[in-house]
Amino acid sequence: MDTIIQNLKHVQQRIDEACKAAGRDPKEVKLLLATKTVSPERIQQALAAGYTLIAENKVQELKEKYEALKTTPHTNHFIGHLQTNKIKEILRYEVSCVESLDRYDLAEKLHQKLSQAGREMDVFIQVNTSGEESKFGVAPEAALELTRQVAQLPTLHIRGLMTIGLFSAEEDKVRKCFQLLKRIQQEIIALNLPDVQPQELSMGMSGDLEIAIAEGATIVRVGTAIFGQRIYPDSYYWNEQKA
């Protein structure tokens, strides 16, 4: 437990220092706990420390941890690739926001299920800013059109954009991914679409959160720096390898 608490303090310090360097208020940046492969017991330790925004990449893990976590106040986002046949489970296990909406057929089916349930949901548009074929996300040049389409679905409220930056040691290349997402955000805001308020920028993870904050991130998704290294590489958990 002490390790997780210390890691949380260290990550929060990194966020605070990055905000100071960028001339931003640390309150503008939320820490989202990426809890893939993390046991409910260890997640509870982080929740008890006051970090209550968590997210899974896989529906199966969301399902497996639900009972153990449901009595502890927290907010659940979903950040992995979502298949249309898993939408029912996303709703059943109380996900409040899907950050990985990247195609209209998914939006349409999500809207249908929400309509049937008399519910609404916040969503982020996921953009593939790195241009890698292995990554999901709408192409940058198609992001505005997808936003226009999703905006027509009354159960879905676009509240932000999400991206996974290039996994690279070359900071300039990583930075360009985040700058591109910020630029798309400004273009969407300029459209002034009804009920589209893309104020959130979910970008930056354990290795690049400082760059993301400098470029305007409002949510950083951190797992490894808090819970430790995982058995498999990030690419396995992010489910980024397309069939």
Coordinates of C-alpha atoms in Angstrom, one line a residue:
M1 CA 0.0 0.0 0.0
D2 CA 2.8 2.4 0.9
T3 CA 4.2 2.0 -2.6
I4 CA 1.0 3.0 -4.3
I5 CA 0.5 6.0 -2.0
Q6 CA 4.1 7.1 -2.6
N7 CA 3.7 6.6 -6.4
L8 CA 0.5 8.7 -6.4
K9 CA 2.3 11.5 -4.5
H10 CA 5.2 11.4 -7.0
V11 CA 2.8 11.4 -10.1
Q12 CA 0.9 14.3 -8.5
Q13 CA 4.1 16.2 -8.0
R14 CA 5.0 15.6 -11.7
I15 CA 1.6 17.0 -12.7
D16 CA 2.0 20.0 -10.4
E17 CA 5.5 20.8 -11.7
A18 CA 4.4 20.3 -15.3
C19 CA 1.5 22.7 -14.8
K20 CA 3.8 25.3 -13.2
A21 CA 6.2 25.1 -16.1
A22 CA 3.3 25.6 -18.5
G23 CA 1.8 28.4 -16.5
R24 CA -1.3 26.3 -15.8
D25 CA -3.3 25.7 -12.6
P26 CA -2.8 22.0 -11.5
K27 CA -6.6 21.9 -10.8
E28 CA -7.1 22.0 -14.5
V29 CA -5.5 18.5 -14.9
K30 CA -7.2 15.4 -13.6
L31 CA -5.3 12.2 -12.9
L32 CA -7.1 9.1 -14.4
L33 CA -6.0 5.8 -13.0
A34 CA -5.5 3.3 -15.8
T35 CA -6.3 0.1 -13.9
K36 CA -5.7 -2.6 -16.5
T37 CA -4.5 -5.8 -14.8
V38 CA -4.6 -4.1 -11.4
S39 CA -6.5 -6.0 -8.7
P40 CA -9.5 -4.5 -7.0
E41 CA -7.6 -4.4 -3.7
R42 CA -4.9 -2.3 -5.1
I43 CA -7.4 0.0 -6.9
Q44 CA -9.1 0.5 -3.5
Q45 CA -5.9 1.8 -2.0
A46 CA -5.7 4.5 -4.7
L47 CA -9.4 5.3 -4.3
A48 CA -8.9 5.7 -0.5
A49 CA -6.2 8.3 -1.3
G50 CA -8.8 10.4 -3.0
Y51 CA -8.1 9.5 -6.7
T52 CA -11.5 8.4 -7.8
L53 CA -11.4 8.6 -11.6
I54 CA -10.5 5.2 -13.0
A55 CA -10.7 3.5 -16.4
E56 CA -10.4 0.0 -17.9
N57 CA -9.3 -1.0 -21.4
K58 CA -11.1 -4.3 -21.6
V59 CA -14.8 -5.0 -20.9
Q60 CA -13.9 -8.3 -19.2
E61 CA -11.8 -6.6 -16.6
L62 CA -14.6 -4.0 -16.0
K63 CA -16.9 -6.9 -15.4
E64 CA -14.6 -8.9 -13.1
K65 CA -13.9 -5.9 -10.8
Y66 CA -17.4 -4.5 -10.7
E67 CA -18.7 -6.2 -7.5
A68 CA -15.5 -5.5 -5.5
L69 CA -15.5 -1.8 -6.3
K70 CA -19.2 -0.8 -6.6
T71 CA -19.7 0.2 -3.0
T72 CA -16.6 2.6 -3.1
P73 CA -17.4 6.0 -4.7
H74 CA -15.6 6.4 -8.0
T75 CA -16.1 7.4 -11.6
N76 CA -15.5 4.8 -14.4
H77 CA -14.4 5.7 -17.8
F78 CA -13.7 3.3 -20.6
I79 CA -10.5 3.9 -22.6
G80 CA -10.1 0.7 -24.8
H81 CA -11.3 -0.3 -28.2
L82 CA -15.0 -0.9 -27.8
Q83 CA -16.7 -3.6 -29.9
T84 CA -20.4 -3.0 -30.6
N85 CA -21.4 -6.4 -29.0
K86 CA -20.0 -5.2 -25.7
I87 CA -22.1 -2.1 -25.4
K88 CA -24.7 -3.7 -23.1
E89 CA -21.9 -4.5 -20.6
I90 CA -20.6 -1.0 -20.7
L91 CA -24.0 0.2 -19.6
R92 CA -24.5 -2.6 -17.1
Y93 CA -21.3 -1.9 -15.3
E94 CA -21.9 1.9 -14.9
V95 CA -19.3 3.4 -17.2
S96 CA -20.1 7.1 -17.2
C97 CA -17.9 8.1 -20.2
V98 CA -16.5 6.2 -23.3
E99 CA -13.3 8.0 -24.2
S100 CA -12.6 5.8 -27.2
L101 CA -15.5 6.6 -29.6
D102 CA -13.9 6.4 -33.0
R103 CA -16.5 5.4 -35.6
Y104 CA -20.1 6.2 -36.4
D105 CA -21.5 2.7 -36.3
L106 CA -20.4 2.4 -32.7
A107 CA -21.9 5.8 -31.8
E108 CA -25.2 4.7 -33.5
K109 CA -25.4 1.4 -31.6
L110 CA -24.5 3.1 -28.3
H111 CA -27.2 5.6 -28.9
Q112 CA -29.8 2.9 -29.6
K113 CA -28.9 1.1 -26.4
L114 CA -29.0 4.3 -24.3
S115 CA -32.3 5.3 -25.9
Q116 CA -33.8 1.9 -24.9
A117 CA -32.5 2.3 -21.4
G118 CA -33.7 5.9 -21.1
R119 CA -30.1 7.0 -20.4
E120 CA -27.5 9.4 -21.8
M121 CA -23.7 9.3 -21.7
D122 CA -20.6 11.5 -22.1
V123 CA -18.2 10.5 -24.9
F124 CA -14.8 11.6 -26.2
I125 CA -13.8 11.3 -29.8
Q126 CA -10.6 9.2 -30.1
V127 CA -8.3 10.5 -32.7
N128 CA -5.3 8.6 -34.2
T129 CA -2.8 11.5 -34.1
S130 CA 0.3 9.3 -34.6
G131 CA -0.9 8.0 -37.9
E132 CA 0.1 4.4 -36.9
E133 CA -1.9 1.7 -38.6
S134 CA -1.8 -0.4 -35.5
K135 CA -3.7 2.2 -33.5
F136 CA -7.4 2.8 -33.3
G137 CA -9.0 6.2 -33.5
V138 CA -10.6 8.3 -36.3
A139 CA -8.1 9.8 -38.8
P140 CA -7.4 13.5 -37.9
E141 CA -8.9 14.7 -41.2
A142 CA -12.1 12.8 -40.5
A143 CA -12.5 13.9 -36.9
L144 CA -14.7 17.0 -37.6
E145 CA -17.2 15.0 -39.7
L146 CA -17.5 12.3 -37.1
T147 CA -18.1 14.9 -34.5
R148 CA -20.9 16.4 -36.7
Q149 CA -22.5 13.0 -37.0
V150 CA -22.3 12.1 -33.3
A151 CA -23.7 15.5 -32.4
Q152 CA -26.9 14.4 -34.1
L153 CA -27.4 11.6 -31.6
P154 CA -29.2 13.1 -28.5
T155 CA -28.1 10.5 -26.0
L156 CA -24.4 11.2 -26.6
H157 CA -22.7 14.3 -25.3
I158 CA -19.3 15.0 -26.7
R159 CA -17.2 16.4 -23.9
G160 CA -13.7 15.9 -25.1
L161 CA -11.1 14.3 -27.3
M162 CA -8.7 11.4 -26.6
T163 CA -5.5 10.3 -28.2
I164 CA -2.6 7.9 -27.5
G165 CA 0.6 9.6 -28.3
L166 CA 3.4 8.0 -30.3
F167 CA 5.4 5.6 -28.2
S168 CA 8.8 7.2 -28.9
A169 CA 11.8 8.7 -27.1
E170 CA 11.8 11.6 -29.6
E171 CA 9.9 14.2 -27.7
D172 CA 9.2 16.4 -30.8
K173 CA 7.3 13.6 -32.5
V174 CA 5.3 12.9 -29.3
R175 CA 4.5 16.6 -28.9
K176 CA 3.2 16.9 -32.5
C177 CA 0.5 14.3 -31.6
F178 CA -0.7 16.3 -28.7
Q179 CA -0.5 19.6 -30.6
L180 CA -2.6 18.0 -33.4
L181 CA -5.3 17.0 -30.9
K182 CA -5.4 20.5 -29.5
R183 CA -5.8 21.9 -32.9
I184 CA -8.7 19.6 -33.7
Q185 CA -10.3 20.6 -30.4
Q186 CA -10.2 24.3 -31.5
E187 CA -11.6 23.5 -34.9
I188 CA -14.5 21.6 -33.3
I189 CA -15.2 24.4 -30.8
A190 CA -15.3 26.8 -33.8
L191 CA -18.1 24.8 -35.3
N192 CA -20.3 25.8 -32.4
L193 CA -22.4 22.6 -32.6
P194 CA -25.3 22.2 -30.2
D195 CA -24.4 20.3 -27.0
V196 CA -20.9 19.7 -28.2
Q197 CA -18.5 21.0 -25.5
P198 CA -15.1 19.3 -26.1
Q199 CA -13.3 20.9 -23.2
E200 CA -11.5 17.8 -22.1
L201 CA -8.3 16.6 -23.7
S202 CA -7.4 13.1 -22.5
M203 CA -3.8 12.7 -23.5
G204 CA -0.5 11.7 -21.9
M205 CA 0.4 8.6 -19.9
S206 CA 3.2 7.6 -17.5
G207 CA 6.0 8.4 -19.9
D208 CA 4.8 11.5 -21.6
L209 CA 2.4 13.3 -19.2
E210 CA 4.6 16.4 -18.9
I211 CA 4.6 17.0 -22.7
A212 CA 0.8 16.4 -22.8
I213 CA 0.2 18.9 -20.0
A214 CA 2.4 21.5 -21.8
E215 CA 0.2 21.1 -24.8
G216 CA -3.1 21.4 -23.0
A217 CA -4.1 18.0 -21.5
T218 CA -6.9 18.1 -19.0
I219 CA -6.8 14.4 -18.2
V220 CA -3.7 12.2 -18.0
R221 CA -4.1 8.5 -18.0
V222 CA -1.5 6.9 -15.7
G223 CA -1.1 3.2 -14.7
T224 CA 2.5 2.0 -14.7
A225 CA 3.9 4.9 -12.7
I226 CA 1.4 4.2 -10.0
F227 CA 0.8 0.5 -10.0
G228 CA 4.1 -0.7 -11.4
Q229 CA 5.2 -2.5 -14.5
R230 CA 2.9 -5.1 -16.0
I231 CA 3.8 -8.6 -17.2
Y232 CA 3.0 -7.8 -20.9
P233 CA 3.8 -4.7 -22.9
D234 CA 1.3 -1.8 -23.1
S235 CA 0.4 -2.8 -26.7
Y236 CA -1.2 -6.0 -25.3
Y237 CA -3.5 -4.2 -22.9
W238 CA -4.3 -1.3 -25.2
N239 CA -5.6 -3.9 -27.7
E240 CA -4.1 -1.7 -30.4
Q241 CA -3.2 -4.5 -32.8
K242 CA -5.9 -4.7 -35.4
A243 CA -7.0 -8.0 -36.8

